[in-house]
Amino acid sequence: MKLTVLGCWAPYPRVSGACSGYLLQDNGCNLLIDAGNGILSKMLQHINIEDLDAVFLSHLHPDHIMDIYSLRHAIEAANREGRMNRLVPLYMPTGPAEDFQRIKDFTKAFQIHIIDEIPDPREITMAGLKARFVPAKHNLPAYSISIEGSKRFIFSGDTAFNEGLIELAIGADLLLCEASGLEQDADYLKEKHLTARQAGQVAAAAGAKRLMITHFYPEYVLSKLQRQAEEGFGKTTELAREGATIVI
Ligand SMILES: [Zn+2]
Ligand SMILES: [Zn+2]
Protein backbone atom coordinates (compact mmCIF):
# COMPACT_ATOMS: atom_id res chain seq x y z
CA MET A 1 0.00 0.00 0.00
CA LYS A 2 1.34 3.42 -1.01
CA LEU A 3 0.27 6.91 0.01
CA THR A 4 1.13 10.05 -1.94
CA VAL A 5 0.45 13.43 -0.37
CA LEU A 6 -0.99 15.69 -3.09
CA GLY A 7 -1.88 18.55 -0.77
CA CYS A 8 -1.66 19.13 2.97
CA TRP A 9 -2.72 22.76 3.56
CA ALA A 10 -5.86 24.27 5.03
CA PRO A 11 -7.82 26.38 4.44
CA TYR A 12 -5.55 27.88 1.76
CA PRO A 13 -2.19 26.67 0.43
CA ARG A 14 1.36 27.93 0.75
CA VAL A 15 3.14 29.02 -2.44
CA SER A 16 2.94 26.21 -5.04
CA GLY A 17 1.05 24.03 -2.56
CA ALA A 18 -2.40 22.49 -2.54
CA CYS A 19 -5.14 21.83 0.00
CA SER A 20 -6.33 18.41 1.20
CA GLY A 21 -5.76 15.53 -1.23
CA TYR A 22 -4.15 12.07 -1.04
CA LEU A 23 -3.60 9.29 -3.53
CA LEU A 24 -3.83 5.82 -1.99
CA GLN A 25 -2.65 2.91 -4.15
CA ASP A 26 -3.09 -0.74 -3.27
CA ASN A 27 -4.06 -3.98 -5.05
CA GLY A 28 -3.90 -2.12 -8.38
CA CYS A 29 -6.52 0.37 -7.17
CA ASN A 30 -5.97 4.14 -7.36
CA LEU A 31 -8.07 5.97 -4.85
CA LEU A 32 -8.25 9.75 -4.44
CA ILE A 33 -9.14 10.89 -0.94
CA ASP A 34 -10.32 14.51 -0.90
CA ALA A 35 -10.00 16.93 -3.81
CA GLY A 36 -8.86 20.24 -2.35
CA ASN A 37 -7.78 23.15 -4.52
CA GLY A 38 -4.64 22.38 -6.51
CA ILE A 39 -4.56 18.59 -6.14
CA LEU A 40 -5.57 17.59 -9.68
CA SER A 41 -2.37 18.80 -11.35
CA LYS A 42 -0.39 17.11 -8.56
CA MET A 43 -2.29 13.83 -8.99
CA LEU A 44 -1.59 13.83 -12.73
CA GLN A 45 2.13 13.73 -11.93
CA HIS A 46 1.49 10.22 -10.57
CA ILE A 47 -1.39 8.63 -12.51
CA ASN A 48 -3.36 9.23 -15.70
CA ILE A 49 -6.95 10.27 -15.28
CA GLU A 50 -8.05 6.95 -16.90
CA ASP A 51 -6.43 5.08 -14.03
CA LEU A 52 -8.45 6.74 -11.29
CA ASP A 53 -10.73 4.12 -9.71
CA ALA A 54 -12.68 6.07 -7.08
CA VAL A 55 -12.92 9.33 -5.14
CA PHE A 56 -13.80 9.77 -1.47
CA LEU A 57 -14.70 13.23 -0.15
CA SER A 58 -14.42 13.29 3.64
CA HIS A 59 -16.69 16.37 3.76
CA LEU A 60 -17.71 19.30 1.61
CA HIS A 61 -15.60 22.20 2.92
CA PRO A 62 -13.92 24.10 0.04
CA ASP A 63 -10.36 23.05 0.98
CA HIS A 64 -11.44 19.42 0.48
CA ILE A 65 -13.56 19.68 -2.67
CA MET A 66 -12.60 22.57 -4.95
CA ASP A 67 -10.76 20.44 -7.50
CA ILE A 68 -13.75 18.13 -7.93
CA TYR A 69 -14.97 20.85 -10.29
CA SER A 70 -11.95 20.46 -12.59
CA LEU A 71 -11.61 16.69 -12.05
CA ARG A 72 -15.11 16.36 -13.42
CA HIS A 73 -14.04 17.96 -16.69
CA ALA A 74 -10.91 15.80 -16.96
CA ILE A 75 -13.02 12.63 -16.60
CA GLU A 76 -15.65 13.87 -19.06
CA ALA A 77 -12.95 14.72 -21.63
CA ALA A 78 -11.30 11.30 -21.25
CA ASN A 79 -14.66 9.64 -21.87
CA ARG A 80 -15.44 11.91 -24.79
CA GLU A 81 -12.11 11.10 -26.44
CA GLY A 82 -12.43 7.36 -25.86
CA ARG A 83 -9.51 7.12 -23.44
CA MET A 84 -12.00 6.07 -20.82
CA ASN A 85 -15.40 4.43 -20.95
CA ARG A 86 -16.84 4.62 -17.48
CA LEU A 87 -17.93 6.84 -14.63
CA VAL A 88 -15.76 7.16 -11.52
CA PRO A 89 -17.47 6.22 -8.23
CA LEU A 90 -17.62 9.24 -5.93
CA TYR A 91 -18.47 8.86 -2.25
CA MET A 92 -19.51 11.97 -0.31
CA PRO A 93 -21.78 13.24 2.48
CA THR A 94 -24.93 15.24 1.74
CA GLY A 95 -24.26 18.59 3.36
CA PRO A 96 -24.18 21.50 2.94
CA ALA A 97 -27.06 21.12 0.50
CA GLU A 98 -25.86 23.74 -1.98
CA ASP A 99 -22.46 22.11 -2.57
CA PHE A 100 -23.94 18.63 -2.51
CA GLN A 101 -26.55 19.51 -5.15
CA ARG A 102 -23.94 20.99 -7.43
CA ILE A 103 -21.56 18.01 -7.27
CA LYS A 104 -24.40 15.48 -7.42
CA ASP A 105 -25.25 16.78 -10.89
CA PHE A 106 -21.84 15.82 -12.34
CA THR A 107 -23.36 12.60 -13.58
CA LYS A 108 -21.32 12.44 -16.79
CA ALA A 109 -18.16 12.03 -14.73
CA PHE A 110 -19.18 10.40 -11.47
CA GLN A 111 -21.35 7.60 -10.20
CA ILE A 112 -22.54 9.25 -6.99
CA HIS A 113 -22.68 7.37 -3.67
CA ILE A 114 -23.98 9.06 -0.54
CA ILE A 115 -22.01 8.06 2.52
CA ASP A 116 -24.85 9.04 4.89
CA GLU A 117 -27.06 6.41 3.22
CA ILE A 118 -24.65 3.47 3.53
CA PRO A 119 -26.13 1.31 6.32
CA ASP A 120 -24.14 0.97 9.55
CA PRO A 121 -21.25 0.17 9.93
CA ARG A 122 -20.90 2.08 6.62
CA GLU A 123 -18.57 -0.39 4.96
CA ILE A 124 -17.95 -0.86 1.26
CA THR A 125 -15.70 -3.19 -0.72
CA MET A 126 -13.98 -2.09 -3.86
CA ALA A 127 -11.26 -3.78 -5.93
CA GLY A 128 -10.13 -5.84 -2.98
CA LEU A 129 -10.10 -2.88 -0.62
CA LYS A 130 -12.49 -2.50 2.30
CA ALA A 131 -13.41 1.05 3.27
CA ARG A 132 -15.34 2.18 6.31
CA PHE A 133 -16.73 5.64 7.05
CA VAL A 134 -17.20 6.83 10.64
CA PRO A 135 -18.87 10.16 11.51
CA ALA A 136 -16.34 12.80 12.55
CA LYS A 137 -16.90 15.73 14.92
CA HIS A 138 -16.84 18.80 12.70
CA ASN A 139 -19.02 21.78 11.87
CA LEU A 140 -20.37 19.97 8.78
CA PRO A 141 -21.34 16.35 8.14
CA ALA A 142 -17.87 14.77 7.89
CA TYR A 143 -16.27 11.34 8.03
CA SER A 144 -13.10 9.64 9.12
CA ILE A 145 -12.20 6.81 6.78
CA SER A 146 -10.42 3.48 7.16
CA ILE A 147 -9.10 1.55 4.19
CA GLU A 148 -7.99 -2.03 4.50
CA GLY A 149 -6.07 -3.85 1.82
CA SER A 150 -2.55 -5.17 2.14
CA LYS A 151 -2.32 -2.75 5.13
CA ARG A 152 -4.68 -0.80 7.32
CA PHE A 153 -4.79 2.95 6.66
CA ILE A 154 -6.87 5.53 8.50
CA PHE A 155 -7.56 9.14 7.50
CA SER A 156 -9.10 11.36 10.17
CA GLY A 157 -10.62 13.90 7.77
CA ASP A 158 -11.44 17.12 9.65
CA THR A 159 -12.50 16.31 13.19
CA ALA A 160 -12.33 17.31 16.82
CA PHE A 161 -11.24 14.74 19.39
CA ASN A 162 -13.70 11.85 19.50
CA GLU A 163 -13.83 8.22 20.58
CA GLY A 164 -15.07 7.06 17.18
CA LEU A 165 -11.77 8.05 15.57
CA ILE A 166 -9.74 6.29 18.26
CA GLU A 167 -11.79 3.13 17.79
CA LEU A 168 -11.41 3.29 14.01
CA ALA A 169 -7.64 3.78 14.29
CA ILE A 170 -6.99 0.78 16.54
CA GLY A 171 -4.04 -1.13 15.17
CA ALA A 172 -3.60 1.22 12.18
CA ASP A 173 -0.46 0.69 10.13
CA LEU A 174 -0.67 4.40 9.37
CA LEU A 175 -2.94 7.06 10.85
CA LEU A 176 -3.00 10.17 8.67
CA CYS A 177 -4.41 12.68 11.09
CA GLU A 178 -5.31 16.32 10.91
CA ALA A 179 -3.30 18.53 13.25
CA SER A 180 -4.78 21.96 12.68
CA GLY A 181 -2.99 23.87 15.40
CA LEU A 182 -0.72 24.31 18.36
CA GLU A 183 -1.91 23.85 21.91
CA GLN A 184 -2.06 27.63 22.40
CA ASP A 185 -4.84 27.76 19.77
CA ALA A 186 -6.91 24.91 21.20
CA ASP A 187 -9.78 27.24 22.00
CA TYR A 188 -10.05 28.48 18.44
CA LEU A 189 -10.08 24.90 17.13
CA LYS A 190 -12.31 23.25 19.69
CA GLU A 191 -15.35 21.23 18.53
CA LYS A 192 -14.03 21.37 14.95
CA HIS A 193 -10.38 20.33 14.75
CA LEU A 194 -7.57 18.53 16.54
CA THR A 195 -4.47 20.18 17.88
CA ALA A 196 -1.22 18.44 16.98
CA ARG A 197 -0.93 17.16 20.54
CA GLN A 198 -4.44 15.69 20.36
CA ALA A 199 -3.58 14.00 17.05
CA GLY A 200 -0.71 12.36 18.88
CA GLN A 201 -2.98 11.36 21.74
CA VAL A 202 -5.47 9.76 19.32
CA ALA A 203 -2.65 7.74 17.75
CA ALA A 204 -1.36 6.69 21.17
CA ALA A 205 -4.82 5.70 22.48
CA ALA A 206 -5.45 3.66 19.31
CA GLY A 207 -2.04 2.00 19.37
CA ALA A 208 -1.38 3.15 15.80
CA LYS A 209 1.95 1.92 14.43
CA ARG A 210 2.70 5.16 12.57
CA LEU A 211 1.34 8.68 12.69
CA MET A 212 1.55 11.26 9.94
CA ILE A 213 0.06 14.69 10.64
CA THR A 214 -1.50 16.93 8.01
CA HIS A 215 -4.07 19.74 7.37
CA PHE A 216 -1.61 22.48 8.22
CA TYR A 217 -2.48 26.14 8.49
CA PRO A 218 0.23 27.90 6.43
CA GLU A 219 1.06 30.31 9.28
CA TYR A 220 2.51 27.62 11.54
CA VAL A 221 6.10 26.47 11.85
CA LEU A 222 5.58 22.79 11.06
CA SER A 223 8.37 21.52 13.28
CA LYS A 224 6.47 22.94 16.28
CA LEU A 225 3.35 21.00 15.29
CA GLN A 226 5.49 17.91 14.83
CA ARG A 227 7.02 18.31 18.29
CA GLN A 228 3.63 18.64 19.98
CA ALA A 229 2.27 15.64 18.07
CA GLU A 230 5.27 13.61 19.20
CA GLU A 231 4.66 14.64 22.80
CA GLY A 232 1.08 13.35 22.49
CA PHE A 233 2.04 10.16 20.65
CA GLY A 234 5.18 9.39 22.61
CA LYS A 235 6.86 8.34 19.35
CA THR A 236 8.33 9.77 16.18
CA THR A 237 5.69 11.49 14.06
CA GLU A 238 5.89 12.19 10.33
CA LEU A 239 4.82 15.41 8.64
CA ALA A 240 2.79 15.17 5.43
CA ARG A 241 5.05 16.45 2.65
CA GLU A 242 3.58 17.35 -0.70
CA GLY A 243 4.71 15.14 -3.54
CA ALA A 244 6.15 12.51 -1.19
CA THR A 245 5.12 8.88 -1.61
CA ILE A 246 5.49 6.55 1.32
CA VAL A 247 5.08 2.81 1.54
CA ILE A 248 2.74 1.91 4.38
ZN1 LIG B 1 -10.24 21.32 6.15
ZN1 LIG C 1 -13.50 21.10 7.29
Coordinates of C-alpha atoms and ligand atoms in Angstrom, one line a residue:
M1 CA 0.0 0.0 0.0
K2 CA 1.3 3.4 -1.0
L3 CA 0.3 6.9 0.0
T4 CA 1.1 10.0 -1.9
V5 CA 0.4 13.4 -0.4
L6 CA -1.0 15.7 -3.1
G7 CA -1.9 18.6 -0.8
C8 CA -1.7 19.1 3.0
W9 CA -2.7 22.8 3.6
A10 CA -5.9 24.3 5.0
P11 CA -7.8 26.4 4.4
Y12 CA -5.6 27.9 1.8
P13 CA -2.2 26.7 0.4
R14 CA 1.4 27.9 0.8
V15 CA 3.1 29.0 -2.4
S16 CA 2.9 26.2 -5.0
G17 CA 1.1 24.0 -2.6
A18 CA -2.4 22.5 -2.5
C19 CA -5.1 21.8 0.0
S20 CA -6.3 18.4 1.2
G21 CA -5.8 15.5 -1.2
Y22 CA -4.2 12.1 -1.0
L23 CA -3.6 9.3 -3.5
L24 CA -3.8 5.8 -2.0
Q25 CA -2.6 2.9 -4.1
D26 CA -3.1 -0.7 -3.3
N27 CA -4.1 -4.0 -5.1
G28 CA -3.9 -2.1 -8.4
C29 CA -6.5 0.4 -7.2
N30 CA -6.0 4.1 -7.4
L31 CA -8.1 6.0 -4.9
L32 CA -8.3 9.7 -4.4
I33 CA -9.1 10.9 -0.9
D34 CA -10.3 14.5 -0.9
A35 CA -10.0 16.9 -3.8
G36 CA -8.9 20.2 -2.4
N37 CA -7.8 23.1 -4.5
G38 CA -4.6 22.4 -6.5
I39 CA -4.6 18.6 -6.1
L40 CA -5.6 17.6 -9.7
S41 CA -2.4 18.8 -11.4
K42 CA -0.4 17.1 -8.6
M43 CA -2.3 13.8 -9.0
L44 CA -1.6 13.8 -12.7
Q45 CA 2.1 13.7 -11.9
H46 CA 1.5 10.2 -10.6
I47 CA -1.4 8.6 -12.5
N48 CA -3.4 9.2 -15.7
I49 CA -6.9 10.3 -15.3
E50 CA -8.1 7.0 -16.9
D51 CA -6.4 5.1 -14.0
L52 CA -8.4 6.7 -11.3
D53 CA -10.7 4.1 -9.7
A54 CA -12.7 6.1 -7.1
V55 CA -12.9 9.3 -5.1
F56 CA -13.8 9.8 -1.5
L57 CA -14.7 13.2 -0.1
S58 CA -14.4 13.3 3.6
H59 CA -16.7 16.4 3.8
L60 CA -17.7 19.3 1.6
H61 CA -15.6 22.2 2.9
P62 CA -13.9 24.1 0.0
D63 CA -10.4 23.1 1.0
H64 CA -11.4 19.4 0.5
I65 CA -13.6 19.7 -2.7
M66 CA -12.6 22.6 -5.0
D67 CA -10.8 20.4 -7.5
I68 CA -13.7 18.1 -7.9
Y69 CA -15.0 20.8 -10.3
S70 CA -11.9 20.5 -12.6
L71 CA -11.6 16.7 -12.1
R72 CA -15.1 16.4 -13.4
H73 CA -14.0 18.0 -16.7
A74 CA -10.9 15.8 -17.0
I75 CA -13.0 12.6 -16.6
E76 CA -15.6 13.9 -19.1
A77 CA -12.9 14.7 -21.6
A78 CA -11.3 11.3 -21.2
N79 CA -14.7 9.6 -21.9
R80 CA -15.4 11.9 -24.8
E81 CA -12.1 11.1 -26.4
G82 CA -12.4 7.4 -25.9
R83 CA -9.5 7.1 -23.4
M84 CA -12.0 6.1 -20.8
N85 CA -15.4 4.4 -21.0
R86 CA -16.8 4.6 -17.5
L87 CA -17.9 6.8 -14.6
V88 CA -15.8 7.2 -11.5
P89 CA -17.5 6.2 -8.2
L90 CA -17.6 9.2 -5.9
Y91 CA -18.5 8.9 -2.2
M92 CA -19.5 12.0 -0.3
P93 CA -21.8 13.2 2.5
T94 CA -24.9 15.2 1.7
G95 CA -24.3 18.6 3.4
P96 CA -24.2 21.5 2.9
A97 CA -27.1 21.1 0.5
E98 CA -25.9 23.7 -2.0
D99 CA -22.5 22.1 -2.6
F100 CA -23.9 18.6 -2.5
Q101 CA -26.6 19.5 -5.1
R102 CA -23.9 21.0 -7.4
I103 CA -21.6 18.0 -7.3
K104 CA -24.4 15.5 -7.4
D105 CA -25.3 16.8 -10.9
F106 CA -21.8 15.8 -12.3
T107 CA -23.4 12.6 -13.6
K108 CA -21.3 12.4 -16.8
A109 CA -18.2 12.0 -14.7
F110 CA -19.2 10.4 -11.5
Q111 CA -21.3 7.6 -10.2
I112 CA -22.5 9.2 -7.0
H113 CA -22.7 7.4 -3.7
I114 CA -24.0 9.1 -0.5
I115 CA -22.0 8.1 2.5
D116 CA -24.9 9.0 4.9
E117 CA -27.1 6.4 3.2
I118 CA -24.7 3.5 3.5
P119 CA -26.1 1.3 6.3
D120 CA -24.1 1.0 9.5
P121 CA -21.3 0.2 9.9
R122 CA -20.9 2.1 6.6
E123 CA -18.6 -0.4 5.0
I124 CA -18.0 -0.9 1.3
T125 CA -15.7 -3.2 -0.7
M126 CA -14.0 -2.1 -3.9
A127 CA -11.3 -3.8 -5.9
G128 CA -10.1 -5.8 -3.0
L129 CA -10.1 -2.9 -0.6
K130 CA -12.5 -2.5 2.3
A131 CA -13.4 1.0 3.3
R132 CA -15.3 2.2 6.3
F133 CA -16.7 5.6 7.1
V134 CA -17.2 6.8 10.6
P135 CA -18.9 10.2 11.5
A136 CA -16.3 12.8 12.6
K137 CA -16.9 15.7 14.9
H138 CA -16.8 18.8 12.7
N139 CA -19.0 21.8 11.9
L140 CA -20.4 20.0 8.8
P141 CA -21.3 16.3 8.1
A142 CA -17.9 14.8 7.9
Y143 CA -16.3 11.3 8.0
S144 CA -13.1 9.6 9.1
I145 CA -12.2 6.8 6.8
S146 CA -10.4 3.5 7.2
I147 CA -9.1 1.5 4.2
E148 CA -8.0 -2.0 4.5
G149 CA -6.1 -3.8 1.8
S150 CA -2.5 -5.2 2.1
K151 CA -2.3 -2.8 5.1
R152 CA -4.7 -0.8 7.3
F153 CA -4.8 3.0 6.7
I154 CA -6.9 5.5 8.5
F155 CA -7.6 9.1 7.5
S156 CA -9.1 11.4 10.2
G157 CA -10.6 13.9 7.8
D158 CA -11.4 17.1 9.7
T159 CA -12.5 16.3 13.2
A160 CA -12.3 17.3 16.8
F161 CA -11.2 14.7 19.4
N162 CA -13.7 11.8 19.5
E163 CA -13.8 8.2 20.6
G164 CA -15.1 7.1 17.2
L165 CA -11.8 8.1 15.6
I166 CA -9.7 6.3 18.3
E167 CA -11.8 3.1 17.8
L168 CA -11.4 3.3 14.0
A169 CA -7.6 3.8 14.3
I170 CA -7.0 0.8 16.5
G171 CA -4.0 -1.1 15.2
A172 CA -3.6 1.2 12.2
D173 CA -0.5 0.7 10.1
L174 CA -0.7 4.4 9.4
L175 CA -2.9 7.1 10.9
L176 CA -3.0 10.2 8.7
C177 CA -4.4 12.7 11.1
E178 CA -5.3 16.3 10.9
A179 CA -3.3 18.5 13.3
S180 CA -4.8 22.0 12.7
G181 CA -3.0 23.9 15.4
L182 CA -0.7 24.3 18.4
E183 CA -1.9 23.8 21.9
Q184 CA -2.1 27.6 22.4
D185 CA -4.8 27.8 19.8
A186 CA -6.9 24.9 21.2
D187 CA -9.8 27.2 22.0
Y188 CA -10.0 28.5 18.4
L189 CA -10.1 24.9 17.1
K190 CA -12.3 23.2 19.7
E191 CA -15.3 21.2 18.5
K192 CA -14.0 21.4 14.9
H193 CA -10.4 20.3 14.7
L194 CA -7.6 18.5 16.5
T195 CA -4.5 20.2 17.9
A196 CA -1.2 18.4 17.0
R197 CA -0.9 17.2 20.5
Q198 CA -4.4 15.7 20.4
A199 CA -3.6 14.0 17.0
G200 CA -0.7 12.4 18.9
Q201 CA -3.0 11.4 21.7
V202 CA -5.5 9.8 19.3
A203 CA -2.6 7.7 17.8
A204 CA -1.4 6.7 21.2
A205 CA -4.8 5.7 22.5
A206 CA -5.5 3.7 19.3
G207 CA -2.0 2.0 19.4
A208 CA -1.4 3.2 15.8
K209 CA 1.9 1.9 14.4
R210 CA 2.7 5.2 12.6
L211 CA 1.3 8.7 12.7
M212 CA 1.5 11.3 9.9
I213 CA 0.1 14.7 10.6
T214 CA -1.5 16.9 8.0
H215 CA -4.1 19.7 7.4
F216 CA -1.6 22.5 8.2
Y217 CA -2.5 26.1 8.5
P218 CA 0.2 27.9 6.4
E219 CA 1.1 30.3 9.3
Y220 CA 2.5 27.6 11.5
V221 CA 6.1 26.5 11.9
L222 CA 5.6 22.8 11.1
S223 CA 8.4 21.5 13.3
K224 CA 6.5 22.9 16.3
L225 CA 3.4 21.0 15.3
Q226 CA 5.5 17.9 14.8
R227 CA 7.0 18.3 18.3
Q228 CA 3.6 18.6 20.0
A229 CA 2.3 15.6 18.1
E230 CA 5.3 13.6 19.2
E231 CA 4.7 14.6 22.8
G232 CA 1.1 13.4 22.5
F233 CA 2.0 10.2 20.7
G234 CA 5.2 9.4 22.6
K235 CA 6.9 8.3 19.4
T236 CA 8.3 9.8 16.2
T237 CA 5.7 11.5 14.1
E238 CA 5.9 12.2 10.3
L239 CA 4.8 15.4 8.6
A240 CA 2.8 15.2 5.4
R241 CA 5.1 16.5 2.7
E242 CA 3.6 17.4 -0.7
G243 CA 4.7 15.1 -3.5
A244 CA 6.2 12.5 -1.2
T245 CA 5.1 8.9 -1.6
I246 CA 5.5 6.6 1.3
V247 CA 5.1 2.8 1.5
I248 CA 2.7 1.9 4.4
Ligands
ZN1 ZN -10.2 21.3 6.1
ZN2 ZN -13.5 21.1 7.3

